[in-house]
XYZ file of C-alpha atoms in Angstrom:
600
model
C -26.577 12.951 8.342
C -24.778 10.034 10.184
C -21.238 10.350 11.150
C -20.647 7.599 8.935
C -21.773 9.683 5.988
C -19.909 12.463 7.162
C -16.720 10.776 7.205
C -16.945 8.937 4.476
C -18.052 12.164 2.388
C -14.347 13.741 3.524
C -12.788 10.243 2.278
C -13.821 10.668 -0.816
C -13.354 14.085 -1.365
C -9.707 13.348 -0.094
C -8.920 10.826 -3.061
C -10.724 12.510 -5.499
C -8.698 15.835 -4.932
C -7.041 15.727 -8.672
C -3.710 14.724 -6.974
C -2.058 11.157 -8.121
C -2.365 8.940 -4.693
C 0.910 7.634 -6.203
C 2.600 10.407 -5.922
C 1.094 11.525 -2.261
C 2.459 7.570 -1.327
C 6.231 8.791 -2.427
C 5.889 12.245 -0.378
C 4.453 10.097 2.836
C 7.704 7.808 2.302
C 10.074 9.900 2.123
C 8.329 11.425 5.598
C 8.799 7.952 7.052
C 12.117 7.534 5.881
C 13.046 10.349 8.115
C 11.269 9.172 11.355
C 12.784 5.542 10.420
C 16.377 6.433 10.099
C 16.509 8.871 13.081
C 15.705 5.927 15.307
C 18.773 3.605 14.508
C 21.088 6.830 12.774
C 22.820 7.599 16.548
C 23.843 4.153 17.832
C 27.060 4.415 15.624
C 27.529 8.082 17.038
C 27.274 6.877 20.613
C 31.241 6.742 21.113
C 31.866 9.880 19.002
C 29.421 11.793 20.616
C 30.622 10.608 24.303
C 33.750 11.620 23.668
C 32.575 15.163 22.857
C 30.193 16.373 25.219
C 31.365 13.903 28.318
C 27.670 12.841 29.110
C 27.034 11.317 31.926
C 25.841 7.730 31.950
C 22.242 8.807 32.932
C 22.535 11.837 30.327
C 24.200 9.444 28.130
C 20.807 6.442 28.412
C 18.298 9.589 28.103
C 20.112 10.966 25.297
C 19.351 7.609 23.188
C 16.137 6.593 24.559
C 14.355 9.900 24.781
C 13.531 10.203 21.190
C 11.766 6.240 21.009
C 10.139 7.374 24.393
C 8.375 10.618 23.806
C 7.457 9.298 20.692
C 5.584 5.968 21.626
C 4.158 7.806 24.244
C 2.305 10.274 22.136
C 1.157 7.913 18.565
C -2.573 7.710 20.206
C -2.532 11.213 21.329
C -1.674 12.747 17.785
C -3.387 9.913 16.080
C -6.586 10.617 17.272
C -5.905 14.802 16.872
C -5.297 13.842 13.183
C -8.737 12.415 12.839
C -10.139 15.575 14.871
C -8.021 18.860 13.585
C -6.751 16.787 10.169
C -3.993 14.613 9.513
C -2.472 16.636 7.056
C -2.622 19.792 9.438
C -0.516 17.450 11.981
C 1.819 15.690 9.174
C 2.931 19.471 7.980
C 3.372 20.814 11.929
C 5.036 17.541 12.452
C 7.627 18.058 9.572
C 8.490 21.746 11.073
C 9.541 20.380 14.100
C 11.510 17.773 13.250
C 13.473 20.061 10.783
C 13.952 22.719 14.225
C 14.892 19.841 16.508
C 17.591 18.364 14.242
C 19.206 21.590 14.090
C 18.986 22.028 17.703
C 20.656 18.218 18.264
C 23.282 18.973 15.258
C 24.206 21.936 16.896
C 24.109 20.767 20.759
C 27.057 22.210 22.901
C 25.142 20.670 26.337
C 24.174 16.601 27.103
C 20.650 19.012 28.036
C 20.569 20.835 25.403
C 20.970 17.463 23.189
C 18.246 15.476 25.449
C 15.983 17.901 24.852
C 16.441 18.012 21.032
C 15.807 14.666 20.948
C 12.495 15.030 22.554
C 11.417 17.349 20.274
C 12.406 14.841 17.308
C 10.018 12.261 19.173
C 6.908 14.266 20.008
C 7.856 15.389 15.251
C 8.112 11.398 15.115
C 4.936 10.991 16.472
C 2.870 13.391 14.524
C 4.361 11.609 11.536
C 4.142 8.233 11.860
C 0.110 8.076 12.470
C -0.476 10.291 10.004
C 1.436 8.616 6.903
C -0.252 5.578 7.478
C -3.777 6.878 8.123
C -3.221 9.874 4.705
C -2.344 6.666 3.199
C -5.519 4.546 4.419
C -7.562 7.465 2.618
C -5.753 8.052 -0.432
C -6.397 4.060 -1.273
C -9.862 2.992 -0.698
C -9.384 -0.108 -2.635
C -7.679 -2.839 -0.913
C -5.759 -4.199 -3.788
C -3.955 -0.814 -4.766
C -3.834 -0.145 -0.331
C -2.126 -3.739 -0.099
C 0.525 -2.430 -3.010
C 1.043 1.104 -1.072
C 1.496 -0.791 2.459
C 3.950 -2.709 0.753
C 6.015 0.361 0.089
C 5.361 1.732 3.095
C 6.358 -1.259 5.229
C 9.598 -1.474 3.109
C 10.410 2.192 3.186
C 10.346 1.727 6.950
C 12.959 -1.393 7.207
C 15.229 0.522 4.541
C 15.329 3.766 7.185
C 15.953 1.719 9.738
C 18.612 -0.962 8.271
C 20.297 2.105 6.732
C 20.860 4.470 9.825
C 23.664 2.263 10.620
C 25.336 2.586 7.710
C 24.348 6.315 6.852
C 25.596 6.919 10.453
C 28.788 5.362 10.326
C 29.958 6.595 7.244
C 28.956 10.580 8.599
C 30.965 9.988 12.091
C 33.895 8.369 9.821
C 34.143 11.606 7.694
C 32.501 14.177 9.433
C 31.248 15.110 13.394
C 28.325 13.386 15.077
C 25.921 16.211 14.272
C 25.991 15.500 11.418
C 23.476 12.226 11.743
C 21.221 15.604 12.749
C 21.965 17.756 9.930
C 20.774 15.889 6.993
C 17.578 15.711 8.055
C 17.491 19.590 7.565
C 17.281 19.958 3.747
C 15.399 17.419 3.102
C 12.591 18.570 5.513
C 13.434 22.005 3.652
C 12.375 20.267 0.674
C 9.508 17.524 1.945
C 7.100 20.612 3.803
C 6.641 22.415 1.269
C 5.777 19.336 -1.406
C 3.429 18.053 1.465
C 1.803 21.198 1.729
C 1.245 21.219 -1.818
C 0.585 17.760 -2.363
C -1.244 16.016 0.589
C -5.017 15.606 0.283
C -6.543 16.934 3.518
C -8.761 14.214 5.599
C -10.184 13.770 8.599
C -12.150 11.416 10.726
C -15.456 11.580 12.963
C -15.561 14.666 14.400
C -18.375 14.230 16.894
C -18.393 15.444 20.197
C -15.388 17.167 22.425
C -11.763 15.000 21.788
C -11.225 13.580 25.059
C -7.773 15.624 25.927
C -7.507 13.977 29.037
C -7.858 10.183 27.910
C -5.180 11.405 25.624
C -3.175 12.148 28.164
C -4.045 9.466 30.152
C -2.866 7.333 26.519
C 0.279 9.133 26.604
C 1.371 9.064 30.175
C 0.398 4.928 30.438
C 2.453 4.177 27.213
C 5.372 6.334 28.779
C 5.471 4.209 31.719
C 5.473 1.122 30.551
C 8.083 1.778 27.388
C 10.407 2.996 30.188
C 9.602 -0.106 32.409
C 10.739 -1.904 29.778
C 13.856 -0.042 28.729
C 15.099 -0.214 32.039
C 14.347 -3.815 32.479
C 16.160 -4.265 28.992
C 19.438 -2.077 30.378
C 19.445 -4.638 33.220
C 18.134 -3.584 35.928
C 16.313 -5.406 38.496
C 12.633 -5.816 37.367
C 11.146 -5.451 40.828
C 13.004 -2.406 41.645
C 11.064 0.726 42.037
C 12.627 2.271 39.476
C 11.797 -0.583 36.964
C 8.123 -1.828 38.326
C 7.201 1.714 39.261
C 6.580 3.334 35.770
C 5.958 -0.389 34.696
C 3.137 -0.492 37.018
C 1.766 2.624 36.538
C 1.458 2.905 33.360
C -0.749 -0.523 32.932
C -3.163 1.161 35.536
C -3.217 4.293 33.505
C -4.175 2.385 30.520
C -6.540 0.469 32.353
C -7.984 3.521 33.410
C -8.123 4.995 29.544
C -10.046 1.655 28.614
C -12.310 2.293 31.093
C -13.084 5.611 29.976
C -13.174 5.141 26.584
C -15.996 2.355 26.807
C -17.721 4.840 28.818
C -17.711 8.169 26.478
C -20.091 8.636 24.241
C -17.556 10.004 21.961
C -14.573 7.725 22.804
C -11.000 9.126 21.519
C -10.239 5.138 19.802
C -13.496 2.937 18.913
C -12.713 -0.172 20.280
C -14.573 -2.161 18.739
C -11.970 -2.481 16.688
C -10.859 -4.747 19.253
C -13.786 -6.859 18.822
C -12.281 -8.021 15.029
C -10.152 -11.030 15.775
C -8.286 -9.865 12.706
C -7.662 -6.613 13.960
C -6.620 -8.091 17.631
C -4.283 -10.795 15.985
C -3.065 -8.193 13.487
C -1.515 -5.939 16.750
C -0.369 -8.996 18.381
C 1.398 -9.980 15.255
C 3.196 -6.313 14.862
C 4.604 -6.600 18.915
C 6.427 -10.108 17.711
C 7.291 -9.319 14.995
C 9.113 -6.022 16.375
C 9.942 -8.288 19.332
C 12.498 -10.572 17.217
C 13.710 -8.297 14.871
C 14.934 -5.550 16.853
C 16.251 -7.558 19.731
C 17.824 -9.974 17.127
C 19.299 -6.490 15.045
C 20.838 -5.297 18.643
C 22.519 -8.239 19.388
C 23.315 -8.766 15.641
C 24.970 -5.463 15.741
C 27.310 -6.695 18.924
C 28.402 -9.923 17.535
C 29.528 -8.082 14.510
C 31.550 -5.165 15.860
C 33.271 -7.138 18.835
C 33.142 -10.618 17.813
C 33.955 -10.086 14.519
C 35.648 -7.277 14.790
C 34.168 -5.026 11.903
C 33.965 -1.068 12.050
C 30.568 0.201 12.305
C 30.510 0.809 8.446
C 31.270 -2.868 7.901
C 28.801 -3.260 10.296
C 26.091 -1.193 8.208
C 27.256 -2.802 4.984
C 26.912 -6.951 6.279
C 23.045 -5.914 7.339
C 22.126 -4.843 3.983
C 21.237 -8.193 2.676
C 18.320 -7.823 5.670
C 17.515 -4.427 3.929
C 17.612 -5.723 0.591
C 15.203 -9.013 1.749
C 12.812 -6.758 2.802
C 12.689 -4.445 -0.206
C 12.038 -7.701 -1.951
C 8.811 -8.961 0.076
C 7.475 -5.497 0.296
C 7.180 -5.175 -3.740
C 6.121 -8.569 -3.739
C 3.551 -8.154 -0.671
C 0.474 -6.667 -2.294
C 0.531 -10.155 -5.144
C 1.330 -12.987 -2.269
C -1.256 -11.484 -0.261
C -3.858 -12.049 -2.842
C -2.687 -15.482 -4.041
C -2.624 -17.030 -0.337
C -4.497 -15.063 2.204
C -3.560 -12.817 5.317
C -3.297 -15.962 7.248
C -0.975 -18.040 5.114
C 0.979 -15.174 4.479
C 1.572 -14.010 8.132
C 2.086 -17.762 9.118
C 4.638 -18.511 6.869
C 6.113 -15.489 7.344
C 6.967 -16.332 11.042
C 7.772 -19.927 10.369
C 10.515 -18.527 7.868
C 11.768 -16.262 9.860
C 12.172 -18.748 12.895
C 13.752 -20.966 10.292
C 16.408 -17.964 9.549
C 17.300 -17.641 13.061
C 17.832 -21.179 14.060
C 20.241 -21.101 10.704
C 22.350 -18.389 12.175
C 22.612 -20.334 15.578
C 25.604 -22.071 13.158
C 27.243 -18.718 13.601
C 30.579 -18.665 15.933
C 33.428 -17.090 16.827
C 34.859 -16.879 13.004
C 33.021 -14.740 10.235
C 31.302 -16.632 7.805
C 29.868 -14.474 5.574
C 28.137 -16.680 2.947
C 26.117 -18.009 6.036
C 25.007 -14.626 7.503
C 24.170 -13.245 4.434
C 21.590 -16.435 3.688
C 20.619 -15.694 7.621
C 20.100 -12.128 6.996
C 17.911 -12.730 3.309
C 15.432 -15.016 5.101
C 15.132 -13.018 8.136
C 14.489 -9.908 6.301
C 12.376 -11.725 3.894
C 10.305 -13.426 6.348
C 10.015 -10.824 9.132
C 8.806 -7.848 6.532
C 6.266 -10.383 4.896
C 4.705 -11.178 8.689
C 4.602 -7.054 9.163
C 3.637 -6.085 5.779
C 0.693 -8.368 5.883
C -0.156 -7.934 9.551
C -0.423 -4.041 8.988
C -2.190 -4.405 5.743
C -5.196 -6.344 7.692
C -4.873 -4.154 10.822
C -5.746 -1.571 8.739
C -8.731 -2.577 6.093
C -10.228 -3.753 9.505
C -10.614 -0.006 11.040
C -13.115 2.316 8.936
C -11.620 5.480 7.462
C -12.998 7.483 10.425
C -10.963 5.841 12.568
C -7.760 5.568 10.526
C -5.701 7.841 12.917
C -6.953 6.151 15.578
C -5.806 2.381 14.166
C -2.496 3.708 12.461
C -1.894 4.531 16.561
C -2.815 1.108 18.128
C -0.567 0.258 15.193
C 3.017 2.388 15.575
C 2.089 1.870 19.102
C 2.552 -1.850 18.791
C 5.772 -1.298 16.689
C 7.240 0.507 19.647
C 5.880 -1.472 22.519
C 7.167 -4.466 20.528
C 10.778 -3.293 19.863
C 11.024 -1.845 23.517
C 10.095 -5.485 24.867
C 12.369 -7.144 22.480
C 15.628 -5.549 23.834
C 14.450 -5.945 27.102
C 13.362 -9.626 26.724
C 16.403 -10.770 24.529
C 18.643 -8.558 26.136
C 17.737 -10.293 29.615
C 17.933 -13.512 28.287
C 21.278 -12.764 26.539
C 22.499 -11.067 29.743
C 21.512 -14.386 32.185
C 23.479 -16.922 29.618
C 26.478 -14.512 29.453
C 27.517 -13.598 32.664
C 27.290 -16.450 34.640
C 29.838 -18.204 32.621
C 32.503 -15.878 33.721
C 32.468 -16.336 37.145
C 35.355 -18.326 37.512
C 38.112 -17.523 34.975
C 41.734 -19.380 35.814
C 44.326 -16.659 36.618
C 41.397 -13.739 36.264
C 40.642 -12.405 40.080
C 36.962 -12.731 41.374
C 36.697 -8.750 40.724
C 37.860 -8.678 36.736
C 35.580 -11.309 36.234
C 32.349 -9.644 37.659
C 33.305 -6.528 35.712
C 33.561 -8.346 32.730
C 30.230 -10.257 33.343
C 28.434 -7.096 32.889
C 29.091 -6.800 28.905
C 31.240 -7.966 26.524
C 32.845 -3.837 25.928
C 33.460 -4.134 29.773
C 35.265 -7.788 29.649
C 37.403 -6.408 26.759
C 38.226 -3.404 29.024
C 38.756 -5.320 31.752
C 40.832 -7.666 29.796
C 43.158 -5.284 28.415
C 44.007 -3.838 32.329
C 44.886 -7.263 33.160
C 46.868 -7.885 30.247
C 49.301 -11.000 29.911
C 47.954 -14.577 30.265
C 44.839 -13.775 32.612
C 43.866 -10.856 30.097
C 43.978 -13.496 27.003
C 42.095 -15.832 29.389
C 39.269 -13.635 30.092
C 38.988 -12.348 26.398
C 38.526 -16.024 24.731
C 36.083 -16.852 27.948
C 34.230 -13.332 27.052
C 33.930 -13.756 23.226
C 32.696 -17.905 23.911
C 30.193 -16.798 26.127
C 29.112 -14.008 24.568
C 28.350 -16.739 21.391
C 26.546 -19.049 23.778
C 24.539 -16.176 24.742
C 23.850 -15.715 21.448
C 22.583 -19.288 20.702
C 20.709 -19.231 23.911
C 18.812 -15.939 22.370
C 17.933 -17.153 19.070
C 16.425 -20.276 20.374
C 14.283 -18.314 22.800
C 13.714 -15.637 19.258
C 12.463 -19.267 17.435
C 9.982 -19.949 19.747
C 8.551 -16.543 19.979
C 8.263 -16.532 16.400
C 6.617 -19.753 16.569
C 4.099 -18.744 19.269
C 3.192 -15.437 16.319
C 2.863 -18.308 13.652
C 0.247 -19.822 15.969
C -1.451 -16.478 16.562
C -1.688 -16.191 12.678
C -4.357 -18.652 12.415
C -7.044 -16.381 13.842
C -6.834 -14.240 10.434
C -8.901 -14.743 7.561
C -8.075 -17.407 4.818
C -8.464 -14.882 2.369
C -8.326 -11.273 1.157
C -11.747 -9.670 1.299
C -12.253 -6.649 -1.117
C -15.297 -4.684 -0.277
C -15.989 -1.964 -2.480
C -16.801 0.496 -0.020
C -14.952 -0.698 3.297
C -16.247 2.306 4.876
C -19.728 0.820 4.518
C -18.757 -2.792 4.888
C -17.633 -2.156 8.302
C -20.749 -0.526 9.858
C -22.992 -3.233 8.037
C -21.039 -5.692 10.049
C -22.025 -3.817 13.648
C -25.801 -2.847 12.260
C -26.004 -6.633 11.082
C -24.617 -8.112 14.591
C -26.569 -5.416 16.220
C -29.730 -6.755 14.291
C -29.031 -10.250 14.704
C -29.055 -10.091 18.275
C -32.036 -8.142 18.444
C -34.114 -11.057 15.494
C -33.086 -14.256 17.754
C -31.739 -17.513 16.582
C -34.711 -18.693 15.183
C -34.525 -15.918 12.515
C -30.999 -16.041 12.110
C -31.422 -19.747 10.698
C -34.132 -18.856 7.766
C -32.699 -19.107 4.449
C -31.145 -16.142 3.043
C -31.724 -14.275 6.364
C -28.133 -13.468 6.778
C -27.997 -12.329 2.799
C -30.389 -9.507 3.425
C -30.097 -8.744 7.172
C -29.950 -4.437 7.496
C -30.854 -4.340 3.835
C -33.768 -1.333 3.836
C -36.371 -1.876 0.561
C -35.047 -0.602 -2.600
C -31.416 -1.326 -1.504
C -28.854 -2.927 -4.321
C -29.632 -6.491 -4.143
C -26.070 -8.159 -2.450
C -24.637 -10.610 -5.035
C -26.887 -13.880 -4.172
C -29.721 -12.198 -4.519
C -28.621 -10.615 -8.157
C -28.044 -14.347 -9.225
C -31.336 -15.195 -7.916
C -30.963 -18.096 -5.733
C -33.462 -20.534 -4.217
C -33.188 -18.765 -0.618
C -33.755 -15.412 -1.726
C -36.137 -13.682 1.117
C -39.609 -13.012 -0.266
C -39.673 -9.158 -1.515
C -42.964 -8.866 -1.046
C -42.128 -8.642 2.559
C -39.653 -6.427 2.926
C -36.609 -7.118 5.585
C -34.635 -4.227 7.427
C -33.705 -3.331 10.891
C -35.793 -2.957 13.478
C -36.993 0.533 15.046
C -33.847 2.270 16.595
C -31.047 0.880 14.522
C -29.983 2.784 11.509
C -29.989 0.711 8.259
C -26.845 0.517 6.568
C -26.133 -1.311 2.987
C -23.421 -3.909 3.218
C -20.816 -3.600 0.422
C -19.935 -6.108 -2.292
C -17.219 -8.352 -1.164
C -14.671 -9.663 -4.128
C -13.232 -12.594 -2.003
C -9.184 -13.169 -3.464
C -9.387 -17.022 -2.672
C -5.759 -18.092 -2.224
C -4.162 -20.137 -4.964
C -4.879 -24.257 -4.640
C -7.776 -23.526 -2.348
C -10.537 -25.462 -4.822
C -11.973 -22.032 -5.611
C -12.135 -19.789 -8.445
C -9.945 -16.567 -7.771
C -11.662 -13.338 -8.688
């Protein structure tokens, strides 16, 4: 029996378990809900929780970025353990241990003792994340009810993260900072044992040893270059050792892991995925799309507390609208993706997004709500169509063997892509701000390069000096800080553009094979066989229509309508000696709406 067989045998006895893939989507969720909001939940606690435990600014940095690190670093390694060991094995493990570390954090006397809690929530974040996705790549074999699903799933996401903010703020307003930690507790309490009961079971190929040490390899290159970037995002000095060293070293060790993947019989991620332009422009998609929204949310989140002056609930509350947008185009994903096509959908996507953020370069130093609330629609409109549709064709392009491997390469990308968006923006909105300051009237040359290293520090700074020179150096501080700003979203635009571009290597429209399974190993046995035939037997009529087709196969569709280039059956077509045969699936092509064509 061919791994194929085998792993498509476990799909289907996955979705036809007796348990309503509806109701497995809410369960996986409400998991990602979790993950979601514990990644933007302790930015409002930051000053509440400073004041507490007296971090240091190193303890401080690791306490907020070790949770996004250890968890980026290890998506491929429990990705790929789902497919070996079972995703739902590593879902359930993954719940216990974020419901143990957010007690630990809640509870935290120590900046330690808090650091290492939020490890533990990253290496639980990691066994999640994968695993949702690639349960929910089972559980939906057919595209048009997967497309629906990723649609939730892509919203649930942007809800958990757009609402940490506000869920956070209104906990450190009435309560302590642990609590941010504590609600996670119950409703882990309450999620384990529904997943336990009702999560389908699934699993990949399961040939040959899993390659621990190109897992490794995964997780230690990721690591370095995530905290290359953070570091380059905080500002410091990109060819500093401290910056180019892990930056460095983790692009050899990934190197390396590509290396010795191509080589292993048995690789840990088939990468000829990589071969699909749609699943290649998919990824790069996901790291721009993460690129602009989270460096555009940071900075969004500064203009509004200290330009605008708004407490961090208010704060929450204006970037709702974003949350709201998004809600919108993820119910409304599955239904534009059939009617125009991953291509037009990720395409437009990015050009309306681009066309949100030039509107909000009208912002200034007075709140105009009416005009960030239009900014914030279109941006969350645009940006969750792009990922929504992006994902959903990363992921029909990867067989359901490989679905922890893919749902990796894709939370991967998330990461990698918000990491280099707060480092990119933040550079570029660091270089327009601070150079403006240098020479304040009445501010002395010290003040101002304090002040030129954020816009908390020039308000600091500004209040010490107090009088005339501290007025001076607030205005100059808040007018830069909006220059910055514009400077930013133009440089956001034309990243967004440069995705838009990228978009055009999709397909035109939404292919629905019945088995995709199937479909995707008759493309490599096809290609394979092609090769092998020549040109001059690629060019016969109906040669492609039957290529890898073994005698007494179901006829493909033109040969059921019995065209004029149907291959003679008398002479019998398959594969030659050496290549397995496999049976390509029926395609129902969803032609996009004013393409000429009739829609299926």
């Amino acid at each position: 029996m061919s791994r194929t067989n085998t792993a498509q045998g476990r799909s289907r006895s996955a979705v036809d378990s007796g348990v309503n893939r509806w109701v497995v989507l809410v369960v996986l969720c409400v998991s990602l809900l979790l993950v979601a909001l514990d990644a933007t939940i302790l930015h409002v606690a930051v000053p509440s929780l400073t004041e507490d435990l007296r971090p240091s600014s190193t303890a401080l940095l690791w306490i907020v970025d070790a949770y996004p690190l250890v968890c980026a670093s290890l998506l491929i390694l429990f990705g790929t353990l789902g497919d070996r060991v079972g995703r739902r094995r590593v879902l359930l493990l993954g719940y216990a241990l974020f419901g143990i570390a957010s007690a630990v954090a809640a509870l935290a006397t120590e900046p330690a003792v808090l650091i290492g809690a939020r490890a533990l929530l990253g290496v639980g974040g990691a066994m999640i994340m994968p695993a949702t996705l690639s349960i929910l790549r089972t559980v939906f074999p057919d595209r048009r009810e997967r497309a629906t699903a990723i649609g939730v799933w892509t919203a649930t996401a942007a809800i958990g993260a757009a609402t940490g903010p506000v869920l956070g703020g209104f906990l450190v307003e009435n309560y302590w900072w642990g609590s941010v930690f504590l609600i996670n507790i119950p409703l882990m309490a309450l999620i384990l044992p529904l997943g336990r009961r009702l999560l389908p079971e699934s699993r990949g190929a399961a040939d040959g040893p899993w390659d621990v040490l190109g897992a490794l390899m995964a997780a230690a290159g990721v690591l370095g270059c995530v905290l290359g970037v953070k570091r380059a995002g905080a500002g410091a000095p990109l060819l500093a050792l401290p910056t180019a060293g892990p930056l460095l070293l983790g692009a050899a060790l990934l190197v390396l892991f590509v290396r010795r993947q191509k080589r292993r019989p048995y690789p840990l991620i088939d990468l000829r995925l990589f071969s699909r332009a749609a699943f290649t422009t998919s990824v790069g998609c996901i790291v721009i799309g993460m690129l602009a929204l989270v460096g555009l949310e940071l900075i969004a989140v500064q203009y509004l507390q200290l330009v605008l002056g708004l407490s961090p609930l208010e704060t929450g509350l204006r970037l709702l609208p974003l949350t709201f947008a998004a809600m919108a185009a993820g119910a409304t994903g599955s239904y534009t993706l059939r009617r125009i096509g991953p291509r037009r959908m990720v395409g437009w996507g990015f050009l309306l997004t681009a066309a949100a953020v030039l509107l909000l370069t009208l912002m200034g130093q007075h709140d105009r709500p009416l005009l960030l609330t239009v900014g914030f629609v279109l941006l969350g409109f645009g940006l969750q169509t792009t990922l929504f549709s992006a994902y959903e064709s990363m992921l029909s392009e990867a067989p359901q063997r490989s679905a922890g491997g893919a749902a990796a390469i894709g939370e991967t990308s998330y990461q990698l892509g918000a990491g280099m968006g707060i480092a990119l923006l933040g550079s570029v909105m660091n270089a327009a701000y601070g150079p403006t300051l240098a020479s304040v009237p009445g501010v002395p040359a010290e003040a101002s390069r304090a002040a030129a290293n954020s816009l908390g520090e020039a308000y600091k700074v500004a209040d010490q000096l107090g009088g005339a020179a501290g007025d001076a150096l607030h205005q100059a501080a808040r007018h830069s800080f909006v220059h910055g700003l514009h400077v930013t979203l133009f440089v956001s635009a034309g990243l967004l553009l440069v995705g838009a571009l990228m978009a055009q290597r999709l397909p035109r429209v939404m292919e629905c094979p019945v088995d995709p399974e199937e479909a995707f190993d008759a493309r490599e046995a096809q290609g394979a066989f092609s090769a092998q035939e020549g040109p001059d037997r690629a060019a016969e009529p109906g040669a492609a229509g039957v290529a890898g087709v073994p005698e007494g196969a179901p006829a493909g569709p033109s040969e059921r309508a019995g065209s004029s280039g149907r291959a003679d059956r008398s002479q019998p077509v398959g594969p030659p000696e050496g290549i397995e045969p496999r049976v390509p699936a029926t395609r129902e092509a969803i032609e996009p709406a004013g393409s000429g064509r009739p829609a299926h």
